[in-house]
Coordinates of C-alpha atoms in Angstrom, one line a residue:
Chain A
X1 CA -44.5 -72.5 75.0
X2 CA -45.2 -73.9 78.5
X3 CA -47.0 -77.5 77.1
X4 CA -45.1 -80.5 78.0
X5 CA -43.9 -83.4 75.3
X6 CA -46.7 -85.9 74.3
X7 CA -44.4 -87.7 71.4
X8 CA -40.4 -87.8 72.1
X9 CA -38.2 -89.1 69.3
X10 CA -34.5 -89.6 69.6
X11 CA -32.0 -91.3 67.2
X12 CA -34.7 -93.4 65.6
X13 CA -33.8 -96.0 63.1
X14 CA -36.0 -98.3 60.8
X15 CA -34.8 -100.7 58.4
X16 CA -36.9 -103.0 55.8
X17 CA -34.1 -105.5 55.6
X18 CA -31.1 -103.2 54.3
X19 CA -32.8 -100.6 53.5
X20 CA -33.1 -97.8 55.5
X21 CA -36.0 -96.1 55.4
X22 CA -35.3 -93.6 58.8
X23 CA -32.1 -92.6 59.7
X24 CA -31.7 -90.7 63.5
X25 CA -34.4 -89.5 63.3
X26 CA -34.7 -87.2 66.6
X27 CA -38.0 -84.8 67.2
X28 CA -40.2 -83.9 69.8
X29 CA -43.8 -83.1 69.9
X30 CA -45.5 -81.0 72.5
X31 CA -49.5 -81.5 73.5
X32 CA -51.2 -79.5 71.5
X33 CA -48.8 -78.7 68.9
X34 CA -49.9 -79.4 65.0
X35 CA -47.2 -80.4 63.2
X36 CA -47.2 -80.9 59.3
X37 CA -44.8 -83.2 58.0
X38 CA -43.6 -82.7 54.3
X39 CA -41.0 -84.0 51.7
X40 CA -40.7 -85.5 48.3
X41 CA -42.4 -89.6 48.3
X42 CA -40.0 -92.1 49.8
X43 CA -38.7 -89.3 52.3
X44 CA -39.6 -91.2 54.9
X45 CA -42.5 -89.7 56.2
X46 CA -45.1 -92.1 56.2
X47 CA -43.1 -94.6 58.1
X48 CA -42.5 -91.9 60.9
X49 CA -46.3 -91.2 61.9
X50 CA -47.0 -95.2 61.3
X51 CA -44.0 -95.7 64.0
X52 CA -46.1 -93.5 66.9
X53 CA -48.6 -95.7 67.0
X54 CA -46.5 -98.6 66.4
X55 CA -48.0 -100.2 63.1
X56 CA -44.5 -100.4 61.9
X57 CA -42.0 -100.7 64.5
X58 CA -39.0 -99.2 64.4
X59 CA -35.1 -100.7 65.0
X60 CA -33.2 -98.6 67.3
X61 CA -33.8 -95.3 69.0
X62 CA -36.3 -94.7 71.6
X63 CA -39.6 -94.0 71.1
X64 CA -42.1 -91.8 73.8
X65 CA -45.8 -91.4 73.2
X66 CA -48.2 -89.9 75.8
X67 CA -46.0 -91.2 78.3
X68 CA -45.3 -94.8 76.5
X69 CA -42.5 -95.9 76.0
X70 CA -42.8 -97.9 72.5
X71 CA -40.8 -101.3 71.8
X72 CA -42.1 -104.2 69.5
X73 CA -43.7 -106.9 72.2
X74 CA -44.8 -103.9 74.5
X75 CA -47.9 -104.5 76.7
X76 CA -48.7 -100.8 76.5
X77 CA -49.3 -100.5 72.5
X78 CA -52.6 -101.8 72.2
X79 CA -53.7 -98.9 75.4
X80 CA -51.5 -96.5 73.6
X81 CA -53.4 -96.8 70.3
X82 CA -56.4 -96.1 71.9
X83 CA -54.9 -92.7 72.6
X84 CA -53.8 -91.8 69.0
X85 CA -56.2 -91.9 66.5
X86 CA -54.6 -92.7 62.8
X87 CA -56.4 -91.4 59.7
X88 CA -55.2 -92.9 56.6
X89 CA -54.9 -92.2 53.1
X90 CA -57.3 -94.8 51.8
X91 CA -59.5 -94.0 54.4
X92 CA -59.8 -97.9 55.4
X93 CA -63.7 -97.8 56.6
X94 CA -65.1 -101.3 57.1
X95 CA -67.0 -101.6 54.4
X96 CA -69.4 -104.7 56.0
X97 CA -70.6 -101.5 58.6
X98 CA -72.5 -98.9 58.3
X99 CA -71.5 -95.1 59.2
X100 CA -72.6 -95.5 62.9
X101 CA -71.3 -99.0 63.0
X102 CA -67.9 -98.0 62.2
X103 CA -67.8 -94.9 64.5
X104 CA -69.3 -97.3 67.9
X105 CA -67.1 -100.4 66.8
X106 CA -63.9 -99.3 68.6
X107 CA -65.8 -97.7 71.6
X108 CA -67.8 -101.2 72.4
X109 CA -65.4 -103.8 71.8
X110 CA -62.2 -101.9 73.0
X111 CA -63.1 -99.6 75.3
X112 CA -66.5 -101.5 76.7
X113 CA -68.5 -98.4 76.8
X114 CA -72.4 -99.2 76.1
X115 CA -74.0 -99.3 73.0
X116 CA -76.3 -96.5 74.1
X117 CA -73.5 -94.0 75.6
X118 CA -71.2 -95.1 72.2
X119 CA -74.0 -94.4 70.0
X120 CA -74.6 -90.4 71.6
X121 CA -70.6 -90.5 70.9
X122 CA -70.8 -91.6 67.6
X123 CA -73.6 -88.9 66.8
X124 CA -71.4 -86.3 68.1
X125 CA -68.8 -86.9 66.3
X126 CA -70.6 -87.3 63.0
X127 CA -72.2 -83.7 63.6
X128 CA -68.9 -82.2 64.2
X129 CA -67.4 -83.5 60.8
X130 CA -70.5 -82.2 59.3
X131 CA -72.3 -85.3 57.6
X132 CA -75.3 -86.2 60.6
X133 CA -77.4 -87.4 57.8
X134 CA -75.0 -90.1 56.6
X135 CA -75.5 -92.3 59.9
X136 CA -77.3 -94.9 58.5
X137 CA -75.2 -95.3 55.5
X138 CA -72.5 -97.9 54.1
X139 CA -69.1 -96.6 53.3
X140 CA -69.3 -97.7 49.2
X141 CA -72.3 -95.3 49.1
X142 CA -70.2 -92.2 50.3
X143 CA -67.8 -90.1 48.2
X144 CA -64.5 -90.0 48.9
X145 CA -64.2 -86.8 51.1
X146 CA -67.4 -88.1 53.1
X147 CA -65.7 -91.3 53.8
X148 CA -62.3 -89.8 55.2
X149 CA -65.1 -87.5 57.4
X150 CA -66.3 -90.5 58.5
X151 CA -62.7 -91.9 59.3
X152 CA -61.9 -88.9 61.0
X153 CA -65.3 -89.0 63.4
X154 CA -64.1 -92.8 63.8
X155 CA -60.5 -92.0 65.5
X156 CA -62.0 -88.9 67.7
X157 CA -64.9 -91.6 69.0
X158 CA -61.7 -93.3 70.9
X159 CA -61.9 -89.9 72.5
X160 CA -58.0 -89.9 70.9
X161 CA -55.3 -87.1 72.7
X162 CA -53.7 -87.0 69.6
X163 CA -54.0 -87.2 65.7
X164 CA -52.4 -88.6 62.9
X165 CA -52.8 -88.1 59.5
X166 CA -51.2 -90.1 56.9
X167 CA -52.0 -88.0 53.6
X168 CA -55.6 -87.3 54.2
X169 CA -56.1 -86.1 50.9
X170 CA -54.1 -87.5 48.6
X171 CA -56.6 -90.3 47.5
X172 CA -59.5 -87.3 46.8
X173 CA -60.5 -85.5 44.2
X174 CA -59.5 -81.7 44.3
X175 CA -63.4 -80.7 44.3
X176 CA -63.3 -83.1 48.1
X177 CA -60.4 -82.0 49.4
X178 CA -60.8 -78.9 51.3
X179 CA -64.4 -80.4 53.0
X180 CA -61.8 -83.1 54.8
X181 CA -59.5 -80.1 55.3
X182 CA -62.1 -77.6 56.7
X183 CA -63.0 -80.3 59.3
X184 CA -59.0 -80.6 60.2
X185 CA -58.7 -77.1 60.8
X186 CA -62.1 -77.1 63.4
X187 CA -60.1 -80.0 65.2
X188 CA -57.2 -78.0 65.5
X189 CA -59.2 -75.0 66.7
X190 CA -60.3 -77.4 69.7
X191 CA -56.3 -77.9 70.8
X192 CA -56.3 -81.3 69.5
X193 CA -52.4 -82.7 69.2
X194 CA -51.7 -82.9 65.7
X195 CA -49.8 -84.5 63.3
X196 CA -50.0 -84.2 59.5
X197 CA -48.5 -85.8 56.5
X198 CA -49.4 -83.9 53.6
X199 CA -48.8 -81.2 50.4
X200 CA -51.8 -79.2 51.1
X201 CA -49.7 -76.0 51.6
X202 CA -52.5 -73.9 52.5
X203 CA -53.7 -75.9 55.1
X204 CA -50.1 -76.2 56.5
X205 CA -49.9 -72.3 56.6
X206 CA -53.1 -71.9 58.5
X207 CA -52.5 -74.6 61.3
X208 CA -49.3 -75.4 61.8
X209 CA -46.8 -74.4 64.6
X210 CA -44.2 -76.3 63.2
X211 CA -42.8 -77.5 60.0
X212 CA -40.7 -80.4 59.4
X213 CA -39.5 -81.5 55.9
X214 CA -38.2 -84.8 55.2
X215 CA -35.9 -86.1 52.7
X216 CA -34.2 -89.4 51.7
X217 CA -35.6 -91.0 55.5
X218 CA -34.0 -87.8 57.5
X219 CA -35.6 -84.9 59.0
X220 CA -33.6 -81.8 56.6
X221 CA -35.3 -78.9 58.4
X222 CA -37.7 -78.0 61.3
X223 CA -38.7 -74.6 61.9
X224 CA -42.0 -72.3 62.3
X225 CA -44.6 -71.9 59.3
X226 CA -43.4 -68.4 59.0
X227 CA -40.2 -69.1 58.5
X228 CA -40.4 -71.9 56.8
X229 CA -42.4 -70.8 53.4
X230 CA -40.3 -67.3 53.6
X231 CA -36.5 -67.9 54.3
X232 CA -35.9 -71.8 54.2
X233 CA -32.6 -72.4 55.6
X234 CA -32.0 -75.8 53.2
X235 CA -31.5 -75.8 49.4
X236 CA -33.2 -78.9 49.2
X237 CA -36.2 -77.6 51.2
X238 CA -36.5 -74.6 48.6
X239 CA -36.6 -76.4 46.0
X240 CA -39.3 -78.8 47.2
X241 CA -41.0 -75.7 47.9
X242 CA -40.8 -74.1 44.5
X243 CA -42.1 -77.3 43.3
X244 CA -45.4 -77.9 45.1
X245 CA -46.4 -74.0 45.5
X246 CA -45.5 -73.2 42.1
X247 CA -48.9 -72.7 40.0
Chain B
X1 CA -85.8 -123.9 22.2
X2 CA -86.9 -122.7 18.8
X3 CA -83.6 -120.1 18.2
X4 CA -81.4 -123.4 19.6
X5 CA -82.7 -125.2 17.2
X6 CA -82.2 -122.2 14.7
X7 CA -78.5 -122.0 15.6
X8 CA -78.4 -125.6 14.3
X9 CA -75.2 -126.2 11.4
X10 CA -74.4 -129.1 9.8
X11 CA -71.4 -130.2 12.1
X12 CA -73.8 -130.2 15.1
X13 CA -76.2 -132.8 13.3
X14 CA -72.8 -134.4 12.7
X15 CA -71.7 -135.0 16.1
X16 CA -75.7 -135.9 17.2
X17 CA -76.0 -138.3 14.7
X18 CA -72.6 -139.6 16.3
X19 CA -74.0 -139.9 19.6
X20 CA -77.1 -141.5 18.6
X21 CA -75.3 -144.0 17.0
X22 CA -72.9 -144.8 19.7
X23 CA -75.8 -144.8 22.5
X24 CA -77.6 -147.0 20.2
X25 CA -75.0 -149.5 19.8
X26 CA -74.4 -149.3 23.7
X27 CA -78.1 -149.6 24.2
X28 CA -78.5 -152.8 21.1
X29 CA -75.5 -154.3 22.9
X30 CA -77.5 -154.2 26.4
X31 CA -80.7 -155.5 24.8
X32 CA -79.5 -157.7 22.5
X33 CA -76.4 -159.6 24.2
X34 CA -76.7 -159.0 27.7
X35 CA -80.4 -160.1 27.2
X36 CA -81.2 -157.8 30.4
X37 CA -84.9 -157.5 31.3
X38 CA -85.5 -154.2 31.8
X39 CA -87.5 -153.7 35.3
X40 CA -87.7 -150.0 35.7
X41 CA -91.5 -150.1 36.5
X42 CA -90.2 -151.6 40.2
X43 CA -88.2 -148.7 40.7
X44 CA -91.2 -146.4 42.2
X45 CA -91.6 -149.2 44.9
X46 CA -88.1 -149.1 46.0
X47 CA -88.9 -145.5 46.6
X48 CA -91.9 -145.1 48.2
X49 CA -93.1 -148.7 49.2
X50 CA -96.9 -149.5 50.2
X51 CA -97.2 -151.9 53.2
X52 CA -100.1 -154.1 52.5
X53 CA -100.7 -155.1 55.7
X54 CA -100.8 -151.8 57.6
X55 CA -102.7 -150.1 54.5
X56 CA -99.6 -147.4 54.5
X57 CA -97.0 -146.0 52.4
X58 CA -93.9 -145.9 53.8
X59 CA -90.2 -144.5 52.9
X60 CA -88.4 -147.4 51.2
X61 CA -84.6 -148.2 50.4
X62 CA -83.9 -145.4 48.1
X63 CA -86.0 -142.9 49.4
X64 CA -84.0 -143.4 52.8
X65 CA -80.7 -143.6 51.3
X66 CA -81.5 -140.3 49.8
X67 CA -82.8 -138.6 53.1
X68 CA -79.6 -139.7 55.0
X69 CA -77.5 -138.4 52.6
X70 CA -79.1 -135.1 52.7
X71 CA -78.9 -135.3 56.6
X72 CA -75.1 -136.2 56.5
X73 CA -74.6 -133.3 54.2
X74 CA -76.1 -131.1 56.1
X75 CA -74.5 -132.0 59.2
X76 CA -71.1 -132.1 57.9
X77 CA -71.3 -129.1 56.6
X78 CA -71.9 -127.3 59.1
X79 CA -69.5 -129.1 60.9
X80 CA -66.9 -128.6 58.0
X81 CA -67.7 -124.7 58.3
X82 CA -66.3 -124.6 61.5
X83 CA -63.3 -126.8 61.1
X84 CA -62.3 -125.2 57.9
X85 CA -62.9 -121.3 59.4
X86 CA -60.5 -122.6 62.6
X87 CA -58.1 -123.9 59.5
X88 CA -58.2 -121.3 57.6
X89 CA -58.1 -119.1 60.4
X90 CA -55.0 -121.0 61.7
X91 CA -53.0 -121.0 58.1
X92 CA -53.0 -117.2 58.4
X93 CA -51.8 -117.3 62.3
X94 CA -48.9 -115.1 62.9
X95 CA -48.1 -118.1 65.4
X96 CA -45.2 -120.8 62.9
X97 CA -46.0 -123.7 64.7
X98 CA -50.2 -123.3 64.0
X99 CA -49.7 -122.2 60.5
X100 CA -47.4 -125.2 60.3
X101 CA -50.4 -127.6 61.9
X102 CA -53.0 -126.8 60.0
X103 CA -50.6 -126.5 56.8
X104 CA -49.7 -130.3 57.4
X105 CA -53.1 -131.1 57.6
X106 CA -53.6 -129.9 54.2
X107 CA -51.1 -131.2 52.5
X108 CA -52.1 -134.8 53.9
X109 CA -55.3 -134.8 53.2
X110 CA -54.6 -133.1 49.4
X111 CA -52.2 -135.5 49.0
X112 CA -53.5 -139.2 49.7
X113 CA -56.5 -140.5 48.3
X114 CA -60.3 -139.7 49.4
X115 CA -60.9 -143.4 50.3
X116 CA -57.6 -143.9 51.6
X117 CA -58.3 -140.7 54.0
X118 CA -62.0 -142.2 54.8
X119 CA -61.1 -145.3 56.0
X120 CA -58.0 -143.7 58.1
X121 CA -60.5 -141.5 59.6
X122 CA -63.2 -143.8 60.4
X123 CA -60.7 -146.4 62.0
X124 CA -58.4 -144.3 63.9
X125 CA -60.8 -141.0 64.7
X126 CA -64.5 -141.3 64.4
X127 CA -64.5 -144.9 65.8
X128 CA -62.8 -144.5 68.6
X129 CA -64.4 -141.7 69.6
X130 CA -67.9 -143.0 69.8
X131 CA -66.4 -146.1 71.6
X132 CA -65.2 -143.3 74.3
X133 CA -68.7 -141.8 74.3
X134 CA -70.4 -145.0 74.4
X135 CA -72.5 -143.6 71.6
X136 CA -73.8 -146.7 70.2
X137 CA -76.1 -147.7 73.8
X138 CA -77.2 -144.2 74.1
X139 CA -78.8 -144.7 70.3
X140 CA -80.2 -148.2 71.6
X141 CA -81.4 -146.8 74.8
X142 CA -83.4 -143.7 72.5
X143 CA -84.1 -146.4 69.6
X144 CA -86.4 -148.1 72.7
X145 CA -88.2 -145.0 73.7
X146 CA -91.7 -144.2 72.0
X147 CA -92.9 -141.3 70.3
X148 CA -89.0 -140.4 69.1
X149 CA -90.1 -139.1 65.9
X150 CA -88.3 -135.9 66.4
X151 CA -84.8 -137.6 66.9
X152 CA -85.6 -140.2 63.6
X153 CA -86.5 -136.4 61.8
X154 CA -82.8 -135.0 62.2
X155 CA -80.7 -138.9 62.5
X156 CA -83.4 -141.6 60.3
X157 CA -83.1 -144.8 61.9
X158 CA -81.7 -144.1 65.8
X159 CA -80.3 -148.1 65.8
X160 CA -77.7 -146.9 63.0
X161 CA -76.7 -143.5 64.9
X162 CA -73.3 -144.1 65.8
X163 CA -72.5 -144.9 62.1
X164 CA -74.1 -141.5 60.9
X165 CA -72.0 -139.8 63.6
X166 CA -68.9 -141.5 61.9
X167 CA -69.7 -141.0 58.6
X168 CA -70.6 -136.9 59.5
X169 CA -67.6 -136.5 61.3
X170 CA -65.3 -138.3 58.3
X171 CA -66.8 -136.1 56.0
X172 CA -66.5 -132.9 57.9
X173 CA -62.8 -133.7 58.4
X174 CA -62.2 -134.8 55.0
X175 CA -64.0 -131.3 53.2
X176 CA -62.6 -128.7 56.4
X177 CA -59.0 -129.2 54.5
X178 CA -60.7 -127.7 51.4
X179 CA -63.3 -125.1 52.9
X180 CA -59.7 -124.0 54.9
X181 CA -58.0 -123.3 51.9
X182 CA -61.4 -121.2 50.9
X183 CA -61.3 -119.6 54.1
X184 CA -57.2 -119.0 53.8
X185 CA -57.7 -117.0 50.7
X186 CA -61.0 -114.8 51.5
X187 CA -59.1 -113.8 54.8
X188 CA -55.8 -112.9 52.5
X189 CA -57.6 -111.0 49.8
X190 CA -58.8 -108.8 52.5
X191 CA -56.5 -105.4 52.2
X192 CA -53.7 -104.9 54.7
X193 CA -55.3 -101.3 55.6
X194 CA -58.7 -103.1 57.2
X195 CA -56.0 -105.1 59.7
X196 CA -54.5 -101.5 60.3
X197 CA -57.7 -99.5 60.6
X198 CA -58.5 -102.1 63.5
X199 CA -55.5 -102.2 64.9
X200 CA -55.4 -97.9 65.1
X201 CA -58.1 -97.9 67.1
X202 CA -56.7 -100.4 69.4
X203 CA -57.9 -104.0 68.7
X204 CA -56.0 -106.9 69.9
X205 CA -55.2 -109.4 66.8
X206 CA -58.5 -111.3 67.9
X207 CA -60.8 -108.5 67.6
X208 CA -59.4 -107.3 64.2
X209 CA -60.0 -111.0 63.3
X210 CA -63.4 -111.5 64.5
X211 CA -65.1 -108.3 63.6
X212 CA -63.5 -106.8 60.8
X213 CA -61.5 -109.1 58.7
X214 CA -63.6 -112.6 59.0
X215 CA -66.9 -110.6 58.5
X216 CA -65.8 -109.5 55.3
X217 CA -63.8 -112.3 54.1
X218 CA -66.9 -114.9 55.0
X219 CA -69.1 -113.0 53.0
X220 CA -66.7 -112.8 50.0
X221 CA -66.2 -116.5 50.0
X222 CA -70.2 -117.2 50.1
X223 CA -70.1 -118.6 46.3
X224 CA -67.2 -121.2 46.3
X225 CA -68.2 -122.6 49.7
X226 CA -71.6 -122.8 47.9
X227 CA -70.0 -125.2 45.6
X228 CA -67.9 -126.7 48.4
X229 CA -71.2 -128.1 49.4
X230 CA -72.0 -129.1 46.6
X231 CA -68.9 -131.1 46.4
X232 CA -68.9 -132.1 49.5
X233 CA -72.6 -133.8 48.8
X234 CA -70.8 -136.3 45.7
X235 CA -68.4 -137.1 48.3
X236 CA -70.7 -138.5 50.8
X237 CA -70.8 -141.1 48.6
X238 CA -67.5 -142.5 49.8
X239 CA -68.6 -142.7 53.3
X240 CA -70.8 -145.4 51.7
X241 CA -67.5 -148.0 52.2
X242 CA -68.0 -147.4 56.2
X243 CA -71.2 -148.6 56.0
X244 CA -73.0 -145.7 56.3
X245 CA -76.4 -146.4 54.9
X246 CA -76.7 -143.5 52.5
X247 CA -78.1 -143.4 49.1
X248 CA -74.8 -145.1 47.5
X249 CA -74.7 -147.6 49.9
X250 CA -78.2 -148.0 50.0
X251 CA -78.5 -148.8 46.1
X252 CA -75.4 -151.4 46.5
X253 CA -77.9 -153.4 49.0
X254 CA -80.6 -153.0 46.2
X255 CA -78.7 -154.2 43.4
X256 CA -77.7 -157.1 45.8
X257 CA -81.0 -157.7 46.6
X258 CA -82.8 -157.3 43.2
X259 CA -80.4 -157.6 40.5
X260 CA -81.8 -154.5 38.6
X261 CA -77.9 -153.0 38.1
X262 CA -79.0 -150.3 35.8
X263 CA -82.3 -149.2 36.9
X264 CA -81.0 -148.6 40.7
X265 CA -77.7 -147.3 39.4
X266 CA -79.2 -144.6 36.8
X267 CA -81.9 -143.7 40.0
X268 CA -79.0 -143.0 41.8
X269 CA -77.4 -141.1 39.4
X270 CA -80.6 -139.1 38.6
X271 CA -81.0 -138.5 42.5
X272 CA -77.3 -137.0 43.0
X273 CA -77.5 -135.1 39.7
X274 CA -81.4 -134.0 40.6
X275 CA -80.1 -132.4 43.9
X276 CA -76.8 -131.0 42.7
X277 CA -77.5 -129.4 39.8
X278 CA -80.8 -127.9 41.4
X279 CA -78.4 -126.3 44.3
X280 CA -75.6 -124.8 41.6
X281 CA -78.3 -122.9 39.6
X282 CA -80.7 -122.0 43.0
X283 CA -76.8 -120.6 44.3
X284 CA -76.1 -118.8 41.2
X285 CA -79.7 -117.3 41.0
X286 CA -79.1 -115.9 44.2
X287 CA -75.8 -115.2 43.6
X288 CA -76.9 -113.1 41.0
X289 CA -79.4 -111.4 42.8
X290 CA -76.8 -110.3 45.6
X291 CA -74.6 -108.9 42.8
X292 CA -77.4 -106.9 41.7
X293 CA -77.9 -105.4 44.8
X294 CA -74.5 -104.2 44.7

């Protein structure tokens, strides 16, 4: 693989007071690479993807995104975040906009682009996650899976270099979930660096290039999807596995 | 009416036929012991007077007592709006020392008395600053001009400006302490993940403020300000005790003037009540009617 590191993690810490939620936490991520992030709740994993783009910032260790180096107080966050788009488990629309109102939002008032070029954007976007006819529309009169489409269109209209997804589906129901999936596996068709926290097995199987499973705020194993649903190396990653793909 | 009437027991005749009887006592005592001569058929005049001499009717004591005090409301309102949003604004600044100003400001003005708060204001604030602006010749100057309807529309009487300024600007700072707490806690019942959404798509603390968080929180906290103002009208009275010439002070002169202590008073009282409890069910109507839209 010839593509060069877009997110570099080494010896990362993070603490909430005592506790410690991450514990040397060392990974890199390569442009264009999907990664899906897995483990039990409370491994930790959230807290990871909300530490590369900085809304939780972590103690000690360094932290590289797309060439940023990320420390609380740096001037470079605020650019950075316009680079990584963050999709999020309660999909967090703002309700007092509609559709096209949340997708042009970021676009005008933190890129400056014009309402006219932000609105083709906007359009774009909403016909690549499949819901065009929604434009017009406020976020309390979508279901669920719309409204994480929605979210997603909103990240890629910052014209993002790289995705996160904080447990895109958790907060669906099972008849919503594989629309929002379905549009995750198009955006990894188009190259887009990815990375996912979720269960959704499947999906993991048919994107990912790596897999990383979490436990107790460490990183336990990282290998290859192949290798990683047929011969995992961990006892505690088997198990996890049996779990969530058994039924 | 009818089914109120239907719902009638017998301890609800009780407690009327108390009532009755202690009004009536109340009402014997008045008539019979005080001897007062009741004059309520003067009262219209003191409203709306009729000048004899010009063949006109014009707006008398009362009447412009009332319109100032609807001005003032308005006007420190408006001006309490934007004090109060900066406050609220402020008490949920990540910045200590802000949160700590406008905290302090609270807590004095929760903590000492309206009138006390009024007159501090009015001596060590308002007053001062229209001495600085030279406010009171610039009213004079406009008070000579003709045809200055337009200015008499928004401030009444242009000769009495400078007081008006005072008394708007007392008010506003007196009701922005409690529209900030009103502002404080729509901003905070706002969910963490809207300030996060923003911020993920690369607003600065500002921007997340101004466009996504106020928005919503503003239009959450439409009913209590509602009743802010409504508050904040039955506290212009107190302004009355800087010689402001609204409708309280207005009705003091009258008594002064004319002796008819109850007929002004209960005018007054009709006037406040009239206007305030008109605006509470006109805001809950359309209160109502928002919630029905969803």
């Amino acid at each position: 693989m010839n593509r060069h590191p877009i997110i570099e993690v080494r010896n990362l810490d993070k603490f909430y007071g005592t506790f410690q939620a991450l514990k040397d936490i060392s990974i890199t991520v390569h442009q264009g690479e999907r990664v899906v992030i897995c483990g039990p709740s409370g491994s930790g994993k959230s807290t990871l993807i909300r530490c590369f783009n900085a809304l939780e910032t972590h103690s000690s260790g360094s932290l590289t995104v797309d060439g940023v180096d990320v420390f609380e107080g740096s001037k470079e966050i605020r650019r950075l975040r316009q680079e990584v788009g963050m999709v999020f488990q309660q999909f967090n629309l703002f309700p007092h906009l509609n559709v096209l109102e949340n997708l042009m939002i970021g676009p005008i008032k933190v890129r400056k682009i014009s309402r006219a070029q932000a609105e083709r954007t906007a359009r774009k976007y909403l016909d690549r996650v499949h819901i065009p006819e929604q434009a017009e529309k406020y976020p309390a009169q979508l279901s669920g899976g719309q409204q994480q489409r929605v979210a997603i269109a909103r990240s890629l209209c910052m014209e993002t270099r790289i995705m996160l997804f904080d447990e895109p589906t958790s907060a669906l129901d099972p008849e919503m979930i594989n629309e929002v999936l379905d549009v995750m596996v198009e955006l990894a068709d188009t190259g887009m660096t990815m990375v996912v926290v979720t269960h959704e097995m499947g999906f993991a199987r048919k994107v990912a290039d790596t897999m990383v499973f979490m436990e107790d705020g460490r990183i336990v194993e990282v290998a290859p999807p192949d290798m990683f649903f047929t011969a995992p190396a961990s006892e505690r990653c088997r198990m996890f596995l049996s779990q969530i793909l058994e039924h | 009416m009818r089914t109120f009437i239907g719902r009638m027991r017998w301890p609800d005749y009780l407690i009327l036929a108390v009532l009755v009887f202690f009004f009536g006592y109340i009402w014997y005592t008045i008539e019979g012991t005080l001897n007062y001569k009741w004059r309520w058929e003067l009262i219209p005049g003191y409203i709306i007077g009729y000048n004899a001499d010009r063949e006109a009717y014009f707006a008398n004591i009362l009447l412009q007592g009332l319109a100032a005090t609807i001005r003032i409301s308005i006007y420190a309102s408006l001006l309490a709006l934007v004090f109060g949003t900066a406050l609220g604004i402020g008490r949920c600044s990540k910045n200590l020392t802000i949160r700590m100003l406008a905290r302090t400001y609270l807590e004095l003005l929760r903590n000492i008395p309206p009138v006390v708060v009024v007159f501090i204001f009015f001596f060590f604030l308002s007053q001062q600053l229209i001495d600085a602006l030279d406010l009171a010749r610039w009213s004079r100057g406009i008070a000579r001009q003709e045809d200055i309807w337009l200015w008499e529309f928004f401030f009444g009487d242009m000769r009495r400006f400078p007081s008006i300024i005072s008394g708007v600007i007392v008010l506003a700072l007196f009701e922005s302490a409690f529209v900030g707490e009103i502002v404080r806690a729509g901003i905070q019942s706002i969910p963490k993940g809207q300030w996060e959404a923003a911020r993920s798509i690369g607003m600065n603390r500002f921007q997340e403020l101004w466009y996504i968080v106020l928005p919503q929180a503003m239009k959450k906290v439409i009913p209590p300000l509602a009743n802010q103002f409504i508050s904040l009208i039955k506290d212009s009275s107190i302004i009355s005790l800087i010689s402001v010439q609204e409708l309280t002070y207005k009705t003091v002169e009258m008594v002064a003037s004319s002796r008819m202590i109850f007929e002004a008073w209960i005018t007054t009282a009709g006037f406040y009540f009239v206007i305030c409890f008109g605006l509470s069910q006109l805001f809950s109507r359309l209160e109502r009617r928002r919630e029905g839209q969803g």
